[in-house]
Amino acid sequence: QVQLVESGGGLVQAGGSLRLSCVASGRTLTMYVMGWFREAPGKEREFVATISRSDAVIDYADSVKGRFTVSRDNAKNMVYLQMNSLKPEDTAVYFCAAGIIIHARSPAQYGNWGQGTQVTVSS
């Protein structure tokens, strides 16, 4: 099992930026495909981005494409989500997740989750 801890969330005005980080422990991150998901109040957890073990495959939800960038530093066991041009509809708890399926967009395809970090975008 790999343990994941997210950080970097906060309150930001619309149009602003935040960088989320996810640190892994227990196992090397090179074993995993990593994903970012978000969950807004009253809504289901939704896919945001995924990155393969070697950065060769990266995929984004249409709602964040062109604004968010996912990256990873396997040497540091870290995954990042750079979020630019934030909108109020981006407000949610953001989770990082570890799995083994490339291009996975369903939460059910990830077996390890962090506790989440709150992102609030004010208008």
mmCIF file of N, CA, C and O in Angstrom, residues 36-89:
data_model
loop_
_atom_site.group_PDB
_atom_site.id
_atom_site.type_symbol
_atom_site.label_atom_id
_atom_site.label_comp_id
_atom_site.label_asym_id
_atom_site.label_seq_id
_atom_site.Cartn_x
_atom_site.Cartn_y
_atom_site.Cartn_z
ATOM 1 N N TRP A 36 -5.675 12.758 -10.391
ATOM 2 C CA TRP A 36 -6.287 13.793 -9.559
ATOM 3 C C TRP A 36 -7.793 13.773 -9.818
ATOM 4 O O TRP A 36 -8.230 13.703 -10.970
ATOM 5 N N PHE A 37 -8.537 13.845 -8.733
ATOM 6 C CA PHE A 37 -9.988 13.895 -8.794
ATOM 7 C C PHE A 37 -10.462 15.041 -7.917
ATOM 8 O O PHE A 37 -9.714 15.559 -7.087
ATOM 9 N N ARG A 38 -11.720 15.412 -8.065
ATOM 10 C CA ARG A 38 -12.293 16.429 -7.196
ATOM 11 C C ARG A 38 -13.733 16.078 -6.883
ATOM 12 O O ARG A 38 -14.408 15.398 -7.649
ATOM 13 N N GLU A 39 -14.175 16.586 -5.743
ATOM 14 C CA GLU A 39 -15.537 16.315 -5.284
ATOM 15 C C GLU A 39 -16.115 17.585 -4.708
ATOM 16 O O GLU A 39 -15.644 18.095 -3.690
ATOM 17 N N ALA A 40 -17.146 18.095 -5.371
ATOM 18 C CA ALA A 40 -17.845 19.281 -4.894
ATOM 19 C C ALA A 40 -19.029 18.842 -4.039
ATOM 20 O O ALA A 40 -19.534 17.720 -4.195
ATOM 21 N N PRO A 41 -19.507 19.715 -3.156
ATOM 22 C CA PRO A 41 -20.637 19.353 -2.293
ATOM 23 C C PRO A 41 -21.844 18.914 -3.110
ATOM 24 O O PRO A 41 -22.243 19.592 -4.066
ATOM 25 N N GLY A 42 -22.393 17.764 -2.757
ATOM 26 C CA GLY A 42 -23.578 17.264 -3.436
ATOM 27 C C GLY A 42 -23.327 16.636 -4.786
ATOM 28 O O GLY A 42 -24.274 16.243 -5.474
ATOM 29 N N LYS A 43 -22.064 16.537 -5.173
ATOM 30 C CA LYS A 43 -21.734 15.960 -6.479
ATOM 31 C C LYS A 43 -20.844 14.740 -6.309
ATOM 32 O O LYS A 43 -20.195 14.560 -5.287
ATOM 33 N N GLU A 44 -20.807 13.926 -7.353
ATOM 34 C CA GLU A 44 -19.953 12.750 -7.337
ATOM 35 C C GLU A 44 -18.497 13.156 -7.578
ATOM 36 O O GLU A 44 -18.212 14.202 -8.160
ATOM 37 N N ARG A 45 -17.613 12.297 -7.124
ATOM 38 C CA ARG A 45 -16.193 12.531 -7.367
ATOM 39 C C ARG A 45 -15.932 12.438 -8.873
ATOM 40 O O ARG A 45 -16.378 11.484 -9.523
ATOM 41 N N GLU A 46 -15.215 13.425 -9.401
ATOM 42 C CA GLU A 46 -15.006 13.462 -10.843
ATOM 43 C C GLU A 46 -13.522 13.532 -11.196
ATOM 44 O O GLU A 46 -12.705 14.080 -10.453
ATOM 45 N N PHE A 47 -13.215 12.966 -12.327
ATOM 46 C CA PHE A 47 -11.861 12.918 -12.855
ATOM 47 C C PHE A 47 -11.379 14.317 -13.232
ATOM 48 O O PHE A 47 -12.132 15.116 -13.795
ATOM 49 N N VAL A 48 -10.110 14.585 -12.909
ATOM 50 C CA VAL A 48 -9.486 15.847 -13.297
ATOM 51 C C VAL A 48 -8.321 15.593 -14.247
ATOM 52 O O VAL A 48 -8.267 16.166 -15.329
ATOM 53 N N ALA A 49 -7.384 14.731 -13.834
ATOM 54 C CA ALA A 49 -6.195 14.503 -14.652
ATOM 55 C C ALA A 49 -5.541 13.189 -14.244
ATOM 56 O O ALA A 49 -5.725 12.711 -13.131
ATOM 57 N N THR A 50 -4.778 12.632 -15.171
ATOM 58 C CA THR A 50 -4.008 11.440 -14.873
ATOM 59 C C THR A 50 -2.667 11.509 -15.597
ATOM 60 O O THR A 50 -2.551 12.124 -16.655
ATOM 61 N N ILE A 51 -1.658 10.885 -14.989
ATOM 62 C CA ILE A 51 -0.322 10.877 -15.570
ATOM 63 C C ILE A 51 0.260 9.493 -15.371
ATOM 64 O O ILE A 51 0.176 8.915 -14.289
ATOM 65 N N SER A 52 0.857 8.961 -16.434
ATOM 66 C CA SER A 52 1.399 7.608 -16.368
ATOM 67 C C SER A 52 2.734 7.602 -15.630
ATOM 68 O O SER A 52 3.272 8.648 -15.275
ATOM 69 N N ARG A 53 3.273 6.420 -15.420
ATOM 70 C CA ARG A 53 4.470 6.250 -14.608
ATOM 71 C C ARG A 53 5.648 7.069 -15.125
ATOM 72 O O ARG A 53 6.433 7.603 -14.352
ATOM 73 N N SER A 54 5.777 7.168 -16.438
ATOM 74 C CA SER A 54 6.933 7.836 -17.031
ATOM 75 C C SER A 54 6.571 9.149 -17.717
ATOM 76 O O SER A 54 7.351 9.657 -18.518
ATOM 77 N N ASP A 55 5.423 9.707 -17.411
ATOM 78 C CA ASP A 55 4.937 10.959 -18.007
ATOM 79 C C ASP A 55 4.547 10.810 -19.474
ATOM 80 O O ASP A 55 4.187 11.800 -20.110
ATOM 81 N N ALA A 56 4.636 9.611 -20.037
ATOM 82 C CA ALA A 56 4.374 9.450 -21.468
ATOM 83 C C ALA A 56 2.914 9.669 -21.820
ATOM 84 O O ALA A 56 2.593 10.105 -22.934
ATOM 85 N N VAL A 57 2.027 9.370 -20.889
ATOM 86 C CA VAL A 57 0.589 9.501 -21.148
ATOM 87 C C VAL A 57 -0.008 10.433 -20.108
ATOM 88 O O VAL A 57 0.058 10.166 -18.906
ATOM 89 N N ILE A 58 -0.575 11.529 -20.565
ATOM 90 C CA ILE A 58 -1.231 12.503 -19.692
ATOM 91 C C ILE A 58 -2.600 12.792 -20.282
ATOM 92 O O ILE A 58 -2.742 12.950 -21.500
ATOM 93 N N ASP A 59 -3.587 12.865 -19.431
ATOM 94 C CA ASP A 59 -4.960 13.080 -19.884
ATOM 95 C C ASP A 59 -5.654 14.022 -18.915
ATOM 96 O O ASP A 59 -5.387 13.988 -17.713
ATOM 97 N N TYR A 60 -6.553 14.846 -19.448
ATOM 98 C CA TYR A 60 -7.278 15.819 -18.643
ATOM 99 C C TYR A 60 -8.767 15.746 -18.934
ATOM 100 O O TYR A 60 -9.196 15.426 -20.047
ATOM 101 N N ALA A 61 -9.542 16.110 -17.941
ATOM 102 C CA ALA A 61 -10.962 16.340 -18.179
ATOM 103 C C ALA A 61 -11.102 17.569 -19.064
ATOM 104 O O ALA A 61 -10.306 18.510 -18.989
ATOM 105 N N ASP A 62 -12.136 17.565 -19.901
ATOM 106 C CA ASP A 62 -12.344 18.699 -20.805
ATOM 107 C C ASP A 62 -12.505 20.007 -20.035
ATOM 108 O O ASP A 62 -12.097 21.071 -20.513
ATOM 109 N N SER A 63 -13.075 19.933 -18.851
ATOM 110 C CA SER A 63 -13.369 21.137 -18.076
ATOM 111 C C SER A 63 -12.113 21.844 -17.573
ATOM 112 O O SER A 63 -12.165 23.017 -17.212
ATOM 113 N N VAL A 64 -10.975 21.140 -17.541
ATOM 114 C CA VAL A 64 -9.750 21.750 -17.032
ATOM 115 C C VAL A 64 -8.647 21.829 -18.074
ATOM 116 O O VAL A 64 -7.589 22.427 -17.817
ATOM 117 N N LYS A 65 -8.873 21.250 -19.234
ATOM 118 C CA LYS A 65 -7.855 21.216 -20.285
ATOM 119 C C LYS A 65 -7.456 22.647 -20.670
ATOM 120 O O LYS A 65 -8.304 23.510 -20.880
ATOM 121 N N GLY A 66 -6.145 22.872 -20.728
ATOM 122 C CA GLY A 66 -5.635 24.199 -21.058
ATOM 123 C C GLY A 66 -5.439 25.100 -19.850
ATOM 124 O O GLY A 66 -4.791 26.147 -19.959
ATOM 125 N N ARG A 67 -5.987 24.704 -18.705
ATOM 126 C CA ARG A 67 -5.837 25.505 -17.477
ATOM 127 C C ARG A 67 -5.027 24.775 -16.401
ATOM 128 O O ARG A 67 -4.312 25.405 -15.632
ATOM 129 N N PHE A 68 -5.169 23.470 -16.340
ATOM 130 C CA PHE A 68 -4.485 22.668 -15.327
ATOM 131 C C PHE A 68 -3.353 21.874 -15.971
ATOM 132 O O PHE A 68 -3.465 21.436 -17.128
ATOM 133 N N THR A 69 -2.298 21.651 -15.195
ATOM 134 C CA THR A 69 -1.168 20.853 -15.662
ATOM 135 C C THR A 69 -0.764 19.874 -14.570
ATOM 136 O O THR A 69 -0.483 20.283 -13.447
ATOM 137 N N VAL A 70 -0.736 18.599 -14.918
ATOM 138 C CA VAL A 70 -0.306 17.566 -13.979
ATOM 139 C C VAL A 70 1.152 17.208 -14.284
ATOM 140 O O VAL A 70 1.568 17.184 -15.457
ATOM 141 N N SER A 71 1.910 16.967 -13.232
ATOM 142 C CA SER A 71 3.307 16.573 -13.396
ATOM 143 C C SER A 71 3.706 15.694 -12.222
ATOM 144 O O SER A 71 2.977 15.595 -11.228
ATOM 145 N N ARG A 72 4.850 15.057 -12.350
ATOM 146 C CA ARG A 72 5.324 14.206 -11.268
ATOM 147 C C ARG A 72 6.836 14.256 -11.205
ATOM 148 O O ARG A 72 7.504 14.480 -12.215
ATOM 149 N N ASP A 73 7.350 14.024 -10.003
ATOM 150 C CA ASP A 73 8.790 13.915 -9.764
ATOM 151 C C ASP A 73 8.996 12.610 -9.016
ATOM 152 O O ASP A 73 8.850 12.554 -7.791
ATOM 153 N N ASN A 74 9.294 11.561 -9.765
ATOM 154 C CA ASN A 74 9.408 10.241 -9.138
ATOM 155 C C ASN A 74 10.546 10.168 -8.134
ATOM 156 O O ASN A 74 10.463 9.422 -7.155
ATOM 157 N N ALA A 75 11.594 10.936 -8.353
ATOM 158 C CA ALA A 75 12.724 10.922 -7.419
ATOM 159 C C ALA A 75 12.312 11.448 -6.049
ATOM 160 O O ALA A 75 12.872 11.038 -5.024
ATOM 161 N N LYS A 76 11.344 12.357 -6.042
ATOM 162 C CA LYS A 76 10.865 12.934 -4.782
ATOM 163 C C LYS A 76 9.565 12.292 -4.318
ATOM 164 O O LYS A 76 9.013 12.696 -3.291
ATOM 165 N N ASN A 77 9.059 11.328 -5.074
ATOM 166 C CA ASN A 77 7.776 10.698 -4.750
ATOM 167 C C ASN A 77 6.640 11.718 -4.678
ATOM 168 O O ASN A 77 5.796 11.655 -3.789
ATOM 169 N N MET A 78 6.656 12.650 -5.621
ATOM 170 C CA MET A 78 5.682 13.745 -5.602
ATOM 171 C C MET A 78 4.903 13.807 -6.910
ATOM 172 O O MET A 78 5.434 13.495 -7.983
ATOM 173 N N VAL A 79 3.644 14.225 -6.792
ATOM 174 C CA VAL A 79 2.806 14.535 -7.948
ATOM 175 C C VAL A 79 2.230 15.926 -7.714
ATOM 176 O O VAL A 79 1.915 16.291 -6.578
ATOM 177 N N TYR A 80 2.079 16.686 -8.797
ATOM 178 C CA TYR A 80 1.621 18.060 -8.682
ATOM 179 C C TYR A 80 0.437 18.310 -9.616
ATOM 180 O O TYR A 80 0.286 17.655 -10.646
ATOM 181 N N LEU A 81 -0.364 19.291 -9.241
ATOM 182 C CA LEU A 81 -1.429 19.773 -10.114
ATOM 183 C C LEU A 81 -1.373 21.297 -10.093
ATOM 184 O O LEU A 81 -1.742 21.910 -9.096
ATOM 185 N N GLN A 82 -0.859 21.879 -11.166
ATOM 186 C CA GLN A 82 -0.827 23.330 -11.297
ATOM 187 C C GLN A 82 -2.158 23.772 -11.884
ATOM 188 O O GLN A 82 -2.539 23.329 -12.971
ATOM 189 N N MET A 83 -2.838 24.645 -11.159
ATOM 190 C CA MET A 83 -4.165 25.089 -11.572
ATOM 191 C C MET A 83 -4.137 26.583 -11.829
ATOM 192 O O MET A 83 -3.886 27.366 -10.902
ATOM 193 N N ASN A 84 -4.362 26.965 -13.063
ATOM 194 C CA ASN A 84 -4.379 28.369 -13.460
ATOM 195 C C ASN A 84 -5.773 28.779 -13.928
ATOM 196 O O ASN A 84 -6.607 27.933 -14.212
ATOM 197 N N SER A 85 -5.986 30.077 -14.010
ATOM 198 C CA SER A 85 -7.276 30.611 -14.482
ATOM 199 C C SER A 85 -8.437 29.934 -13.759
ATOM 200 O O SER A 85 -9.411 29.494 -14.384
ATOM 201 N N LEU A 86 -8.341 29.860 -12.461
ATOM 202 C CA LEU A 86 -9.350 29.160 -11.673
ATOM 203 C C LEU A 86 -10.713 29.837 -11.757
ATOM 204 O O LEU A 86 -10.811 31.069 -11.858
ATOM 205 N N LYS A 87 -11.740 29.009 -11.711
ATOM 206 C CA LYS A 87 -13.119 29.462 -11.808
ATOM 207 C C LYS A 87 -13.876 29.027 -10.557
ATOM 208 O O LYS A 87 -13.500 28.027 -9.916
ATOM 209 N N PRO A 88 -14.950 29.715 -10.199
ATOM 210 C CA PRO A 88 -15.735 29.284 -9.033
ATOM 211 C C PRO A 88 -16.189 27.831 -9.136
ATOM 212 O O PRO A 88 -16.265 27.135 -8.112
ATOM 213 N N GLU A 89 -16.443 27.359 -10.327
ATOM 214 C CA GLU A 89 -16.883 25.964 -10.494
ATOM 215 C C GLU A 89 -15.761 24.957 -10.261
ATOM 216 O O GLU A 89 -16.003 23.751 -10.248
#
